[in-house]
Coordinates of C-alpha atoms and ligand atoms in Angstrom, one line a residue:
M1 CA 117.2 69.3 83.1
A2 CA 116.1 71.0 80.5
N3 CA 114.1 74.6 81.6
K4 CA 110.7 74.0 81.9
G5 CA 110.3 77.9 82.6
K6 CA 110.8 81.1 85.0
I7 CA 108.6 80.8 87.6
L8 CA 108.5 84.0 89.9
V9 CA 108.5 83.7 93.5
T10 CA 108.0 86.7 95.9
G11 CA 109.3 86.3 99.2
G12 CA 111.9 83.7 97.9
T13 CA 114.7 84.5 100.5
G14 CA 112.2 83.9 102.9
Y15 CA 111.8 80.0 104.8
I16 CA 109.5 78.2 103.1
G17 CA 110.2 80.3 99.2
S18 CA 113.4 79.4 99.6
H19 CA 113.2 75.9 100.1
T20 CA 110.8 76.1 97.5
A21 CA 113.0 77.7 95.1
V22 CA 115.4 74.5 95.3
E23 CA 112.6 72.5 94.3
L24 CA 112.0 74.1 91.3
F25 CA 115.1 74.0 90.3
N26 CA 115.0 70.2 91.1
A27 CA 112.1 69.9 89.1
G28 CA 114.1 71.7 85.7
Y29 CA 112.3 75.7 86.0
E30 CA 113.9 78.6 86.7
P31 CA 113.0 80.2 89.8
V32 CA 113.7 84.1 89.7
I33 CA 113.3 85.5 93.4
I34 CA 112.5 89.3 94.5
D35 CA 112.1 89.8 98.2
N36 CA 112.5 93.3 99.9
L37 CA 114.9 91.5 102.8
S38 CA 112.5 93.2 105.1
N39 CA 112.2 89.7 106.9
S40 CA 115.0 87.7 105.2
N41 CA 118.8 87.1 104.6
I42 CA 120.2 87.6 101.1
G43 CA 123.1 85.1 102.3
V44 CA 120.0 82.1 101.6
L45 CA 120.8 82.6 97.6
D46 CA 124.0 81.1 98.9
G47 CA 122.3 77.9 100.4
I48 CA 120.2 77.4 97.5
K49 CA 123.2 77.8 95.8
A50 CA 125.5 75.4 97.6
I51 CA 122.2 72.8 97.3
T52 CA 121.9 73.2 94.0
G53 CA 125.0 74.5 91.7
T54 CA 122.6 77.7 91.0
L55 CA 122.6 81.2 92.3
P56 CA 118.9 81.8 91.2
T57 CA 118.6 85.2 90.0
Y58 CA 117.5 87.9 92.4
E59 CA 116.1 91.7 92.7
N60 CA 115.5 93.6 95.8
I61 CA 111.7 94.8 94.6
D62 CA 108.8 94.8 97.4
C63 CA 105.7 94.2 96.2
K64 CA 104.1 97.5 97.7
D65 CA 105.5 99.2 95.0
Y66 CA 103.8 98.8 92.3
I67 CA 106.3 100.8 89.3
S68 CA 109.4 98.7 90.9
L69 CA 107.3 95.5 90.6
G70 CA 105.7 96.4 87.3
H71 CA 109.5 97.4 85.4
F72 CA 110.4 94.0 87.1
M73 CA 108.0 92.2 84.7
E74 CA 108.6 94.1 82.0
R75 CA 112.4 92.8 82.2
H76 CA 111.1 89.3 82.8
S77 CA 108.3 89.4 80.2
D78 CA 108.9 85.5 80.5
I79 CA 107.1 84.5 83.2
K80 CA 105.3 80.7 83.5
A81 CA 103.8 81.3 86.4
I82 CA 103.8 83.6 90.0
I83 CA 104.5 81.3 93.6
H84 CA 103.1 84.3 95.8
F85 CA 104.8 84.0 99.7
A86 CA 105.7 87.7 100.5
A87 CA 104.1 88.6 103.2
S88 CA 104.2 89.4 107.1
K89 CA 103.3 86.3 109.2
S90 CA 103.5 87.0 112.5
V91 CA 100.3 86.8 114.2
G92 CA 101.9 88.6 117.1
E93 CA 103.1 91.7 115.3
S94 CA 99.4 91.3 113.5
V95 CA 98.1 92.5 116.5
E96 CA 100.3 95.4 117.0
Q97 CA 100.6 96.5 113.8
P98 CA 97.4 95.7 111.8
L99 CA 97.7 98.4 109.3
V100 CA 101.0 97.4 108.6
Y101 CA 99.7 93.7 108.0
Y102 CA 96.9 95.2 105.9
R103 CA 99.1 97.3 103.7
N104 CA 101.8 94.7 103.3
N105 CA 100.0 91.3 102.7
I106 CA 96.8 92.8 100.8
V107 CA 98.8 95.9 98.6
S108 CA 101.1 93.7 97.6
L109 CA 98.7 90.6 96.2
I110 CA 96.5 93.3 94.2
N111 CA 99.8 94.5 92.7
L112 CA 100.6 91.6 91.3
L113 CA 97.3 90.8 90.3
Q114 CA 97.1 94.1 88.4
L115 CA 100.2 94.1 86.8
M116 CA 99.5 89.7 86.0
P117 CA 97.4 90.7 83.1
K118 CA 99.5 93.2 81.5
F119 CA 102.6 91.0 80.8
N120 CA 100.3 88.1 79.8
I121 CA 101.4 86.2 83.4
N122 CA 97.9 83.9 83.7
N123 CA 99.1 81.4 86.8
I124 CA 99.5 82.1 90.4
V125 CA 100.4 80.1 93.2
F126 CA 99.2 82.0 96.6
S127 CA 100.6 80.9 100.0
S128 CA 97.6 80.9 102.5
S129 CA 97.4 79.1 106.0
C130 CA 95.1 76.6 108.4
T131 CA 94.3 79.9 110.1
V132 CA 91.5 80.9 108.0
Y133 CA 89.4 78.0 109.6
G134 CA 90.3 79.1 113.3
Q135 CA 89.2 76.1 115.1
P136 CA 87.4 73.9 113.4
D137 CA 84.2 72.2 115.1
V138 CA 84.9 69.1 112.6
L139 CA 88.5 67.2 113.0
P140 CA 90.4 66.5 110.2
V141 CA 89.9 69.6 108.2
T142 CA 88.8 69.5 104.8
E143 CA 88.6 72.5 102.2
N144 CA 85.2 72.6 102.3
S145 CA 85.3 72.9 106.3
P146 CA 83.8 76.2 107.3
I147 CA 86.3 79.1 107.1
K148 CA 85.4 81.0 110.9
P149 CA 85.8 84.6 111.4
A150 CA 89.6 85.0 111.5
T151 CA 91.5 86.3 115.5
S152 CA 94.3 87.6 114.2
P153 CA 94.5 90.6 111.6
Y154 CA 97.3 87.9 110.4
G155 CA 94.7 85.4 109.3
S156 CA 92.3 88.3 107.9
T157 CA 94.4 89.5 105.0
K158 CA 95.1 85.4 104.9
Q159 CA 91.1 85.6 104.0
M160 CA 90.2 88.4 102.3
S161 CA 93.6 87.6 100.2
E162 CA 91.8 84.0 99.5
T163 CA 88.7 86.1 98.8
I164 CA 90.4 89.2 96.3
L165 CA 91.5 85.6 94.4
R166 CA 88.4 84.1 94.4
D167 CA 86.9 87.0 93.0
A168 CA 90.0 88.1 90.5
S169 CA 89.3 84.8 89.2
A170 CA 85.5 84.4 88.6
A171 CA 86.2 88.0 86.6
D172 CA 88.7 87.0 84.8
K173 CA 88.4 83.3 83.2
N174 CA 92.2 83.1 81.6
L175 CA 93.0 83.6 85.1
N176 CA 94.7 80.4 86.7
V177 CA 94.7 80.0 91.0
V178 CA 95.9 77.7 93.6
L179 CA 95.1 78.1 97.1
L180 CA 97.7 76.3 99.2
R181 CA 96.5 75.9 102.9
Y182 CA 99.9 75.0 105.1
F183 CA 99.3 74.0 108.6
N184 CA 102.5 74.1 110.4
P185 CA 105.9 74.1 108.1
I186 CA 108.7 73.0 110.3
G187 CA 112.3 71.6 110.0
A188 CA 114.9 72.4 107.9
H189 CA 116.8 71.0 104.3
P190 CA 118.6 67.9 105.1
S191 CA 121.8 69.3 103.4
A192 CA 121.2 72.7 106.6
E193 CA 122.7 75.4 103.5
I194 CA 118.9 76.4 104.5
G195 CA 116.1 76.8 106.9
E196 CA 113.9 78.9 109.1
L197 CA 116.2 82.4 109.9
P198 CA 113.4 83.6 112.8
N199 CA 114.0 87.6 113.8
G200 CA 114.7 87.8 117.6
I201 CA 112.4 85.7 119.5
P202 CA 111.0 82.8 118.0
N203 CA 107.4 83.2 118.1
N204 CA 106.9 79.8 116.8
L205 CA 107.7 76.4 118.7
L206 CA 110.2 74.8 117.0
P207 CA 112.7 77.8 116.3
Y208 CA 112.4 78.4 120.1
L209 CA 112.8 74.7 121.1
T210 CA 116.0 74.7 118.8
Q211 CA 117.2 77.8 120.6
T212 CA 116.5 76.5 124.3
V213 CA 118.2 73.4 123.4
A214 CA 121.2 75.1 121.8
G215 CA 121.3 77.4 124.9
I216 CA 120.1 80.3 123.1
R217 CA 117.3 80.5 125.0
K218 CA 116.9 79.5 129.0
T219 CA 114.0 77.3 129.0
L220 CA 111.0 76.5 126.1
K221 CA 107.9 77.3 127.9
V222 CA 104.7 75.1 127.1
F223 CA 101.9 77.4 126.7
G224 CA 99.3 75.1 128.4
N225 CA 98.6 71.3 129.3
D226 CA 95.3 71.7 130.7
Y227 CA 93.7 71.4 126.6
S228 CA 91.0 68.7 125.9
T229 CA 93.9 66.6 124.4
P230 CA 95.1 63.6 125.6
D231 CA 98.3 65.0 127.1
G232 CA 96.8 68.4 128.0
S233 CA 99.1 70.6 125.7
C234 CA 97.9 71.9 121.8
I235 CA 97.6 69.7 118.7
R236 CA 98.5 70.7 114.9
D237 CA 99.8 69.0 112.0
Y238 CA 103.3 69.5 112.0
I239 CA 104.4 69.5 108.4
N240 CA 108.2 69.3 106.8
V241 CA 109.3 72.2 104.8
V242 CA 110.9 70.6 101.7
D243 CA 107.4 68.1 101.6
L244 CA 106.0 71.3 101.4
A245 CA 108.2 73.1 99.3
K246 CA 107.4 70.3 96.5
A247 CA 103.5 70.4 96.9
H248 CA 104.4 74.0 95.4
V249 CA 106.0 72.1 92.4
C250 CA 102.9 69.7 92.3
A251 CA 100.7 73.2 91.8
I252 CA 102.7 74.5 89.2
D253 CA 102.9 71.3 87.2
R254 CA 99.3 71.2 87.7
I255 CA 98.1 74.6 85.8
L256 CA 101.1 74.9 83.4
E257 CA 100.3 71.3 82.6
K258 CA 96.4 73.0 82.1
K259 CA 94.8 69.9 84.1
N260 CA 93.0 72.4 86.6
K261 CA 89.7 71.3 86.9
K262 CA 88.7 74.8 87.6
N263 CA 90.8 77.9 88.0
L264 CA 90.7 78.1 90.9
E265 CA 91.7 75.4 93.3
V266 CA 92.5 75.2 97.1
F267 CA 94.5 71.9 98.5
N268 CA 95.4 71.7 102.5
L269 CA 99.2 71.0 102.8
G270 CA 99.7 68.7 105.6
T271 CA 100.8 65.2 106.9
G272 CA 96.8 64.3 108.1
K273 CA 98.3 63.4 111.8
G274 CA 97.9 65.9 114.7
V275 CA 101.1 66.1 117.1
S276 CA 100.8 67.7 120.6
V277 CA 103.8 69.9 122.2
L278 CA 104.8 67.4 124.7
E279 CA 104.8 64.4 121.7
I280 CA 107.3 67.1 120.1
I281 CA 109.4 67.6 122.1
N282 CA 109.8 63.8 123.4
T283 CA 109.9 62.8 119.9
F284 CA 112.9 65.7 118.8
E285 CA 114.4 64.4 122.4
K286 CA 114.4 60.7 120.8
A287 CA 115.8 62.0 117.6
T288 CA 118.5 64.2 118.3
G289 CA 119.4 62.5 121.6
M290 CA 119.3 66.3 123.5
K291 CA 117.5 67.0 126.4
V292 CA 114.7 69.4 126.2
P293 CA 114.7 71.7 129.2
Y294 CA 111.4 73.0 129.1
E295 CA 108.2 74.1 131.8
I296 CA 104.8 73.9 131.9
A297 CA 103.4 78.0 131.6
P298 CA 99.6 79.6 131.1
R299 CA 98.1 79.0 127.8
R300 CA 99.3 81.4 125.2
T301 CA 96.1 83.9 124.3
G302 CA 94.7 83.7 121.0
D303 CA 96.0 79.6 120.7
I304 CA 93.6 76.9 119.0
E305 CA 93.6 74.0 120.7
Q306 CA 93.9 71.4 117.7
V307 CA 93.9 71.6 114.2
W308 CA 94.7 69.1 111.7
A309 CA 94.7 68.3 108.1
D310 CA 92.3 66.2 105.7
A311 CA 95.4 66.0 102.9
S312 CA 93.4 63.3 100.9
H313 CA 92.6 66.6 98.1
A314 CA 95.9 66.7 97.9
N315 CA 97.4 63.1 98.1
K316 CA 94.5 62.8 94.9
E317 CA 94.9 65.9 92.7
L318 CA 98.8 67.1 93.3
G319 CA 99.7 63.7 93.4
W320 CA 101.5 65.0 96.3
K321 CA 102.0 63.6 99.9
A322 CA 103.9 64.7 102.9
E323 CA 106.5 61.8 103.2
A324 CA 108.8 62.8 106.1
T325 CA 108.6 61.6 109.4
L326 CA 108.6 63.6 112.4
E327 CA 112.0 62.4 113.4
E328 CA 113.9 63.4 110.2
T329 CA 112.0 66.2 110.1
L330 CA 112.8 67.4 113.9
L331 CA 116.4 66.3 113.1
S332 CA 117.2 68.7 110.1
A333 CA 115.3 71.5 112.5
W334 CA 118.6 70.8 115.1
K335 CA 121.1 69.9 112.1
W336 CA 120.4 73.2 111.4
Q337 CA 120.7 75.3 114.6
Q338 CA 123.7 73.8 114.9
K339 CA 124.9 75.1 111.1
L340 CA 123.5 78.6 112.5
Q341 CA 125.3 78.2 115.4
E342 CA 128.5 77.6 113.6
R343 CA 127.8 80.8 111.7
E344 CA 127.1 83.0 114.7
P345 CA 127.7 81.5 117.9
K346 CA 126.7 84.5 120.0
A347 CA 123.3 84.6 121.5
E348 CA 121.2 87.7 120.3
Ligands
WQD401 C1 102.0 75.9 118.0 C2 102.2 75.2 119.2 C3 101.7 77.0 121.1 C4 106.0 78.5 121.0 C5 101.2 79.7 113.5 C6 100.4 80.7 112.7 C7 100.3 80.0 111.4 C8 101.0 79.4 110.8 C9 102.5 78.5 112.0 C10 102.2 81.8 109.6 C11 101.0 76.3 120.0 C12 102.6 75.6 121.3 C13 104.7 77.4 120.8 C14 106.0 78.3 122.2 C15 104.4 76.7 123.1 N1 102.5 80.8 110.7 N2 104.3 76.9 121.4 N3 105.4 77.2 123.1 O1 99.8 79.1 116.6 O2 99.9 76.9 115.5 O3 100.4 78.8 113.9 O4 102.5 80.1 113.3 O5 101.7 80.8 108.8 O6 99.4 80.8 110.7 O7 99.5 80.7 113.3 O8 102.2 77.8 115.6 O9 104.6 77.7 116.6 O10 103.4 79.2 117.4 O11 103.0 77.5 118.0 O12 104.0 75.9 123.4 O13 107.3 78.6 122.6 O14 103.0 75.1 119.9 O15 100.5 77.0 122.0 O16 100.0 75.1 120.4 P1 100.9 78.0 115.4 P2 103.6 77.9 117.2

């Protein structure tokens, strides 16, 4: 496919970044990846090549390092847009190390925004999160739902980043910003060449579940079944990571084709359907034929009870809709876990 232009993907060896790099290739763009590998593995580049046939251009750059980032952008002054994934993203870790999170997530973004005009780069798609909404009073969540006080430094960095981008786009009409608020990304590329690579003991449900089924973890703890939900367990909007990646390409297309109606736009990226933890377990067992050993445990501090998206704005304006079924997505997560076992059979 003709090269539709170079797209800088910061954090592109990460979970969502790597899947987005694949979809950018598929759409005829040239993704260029920078990543400091603080929470990802360079082998991901080979996974992207296995899927697309092309090894993406990659440099080990830390977005906190203004000088190196500037030199990199000088070498790639034909960048048409940036998709900014590079950030720390563990809720729990952010509570223990708030200053690390503020420095990493906020300084990186400000560096990018200050360098962009110097290289005539005017387009940025930002990886935000439904965490900015906190526990919504009304469901489903729309882009106009109130932003509640963050319940973790991680959530604060996402809210602050959105504010910084809002103010920067108000001050510079040439700057086009798209904020993508992800709900819960899960699953892996169907090829099982790339997927989620959690460091250490996973915080998130799916990697912990698949590691438990693989025998790496003893049992999955379901954090609470006494919530005011139909089966008592928490409800989330679990979105297939490939569907999520495709939404980033739609956002890039929109701004490069100048179809954006304002120079800052916000989109919820979810399936529009809420699914409980126990439903995830049951659906995983049905999709894979595997048993999930689990026990009911006390609630996890900081968890919100239920949240799912109204994704109609993205459906209408981005022409994007989540397509994968929950069964397909859970099966992809299991296939990926099995592939990881083949590579590194030892337990952590
Ligand atoms: C989902 C549900 C848990 C693990 C966080 C961030 C969000 C995004 C995704 C970065 C909850 C339950 C979990 C387990 C369980 N991160 N659970 N046993 O907390 O909704 O969202 O990760 O962008 O910003 O806030 O995701 O996967 O941790 O939890 O019962 O071992 O699974 O209680 O209800 P969460 P999660």
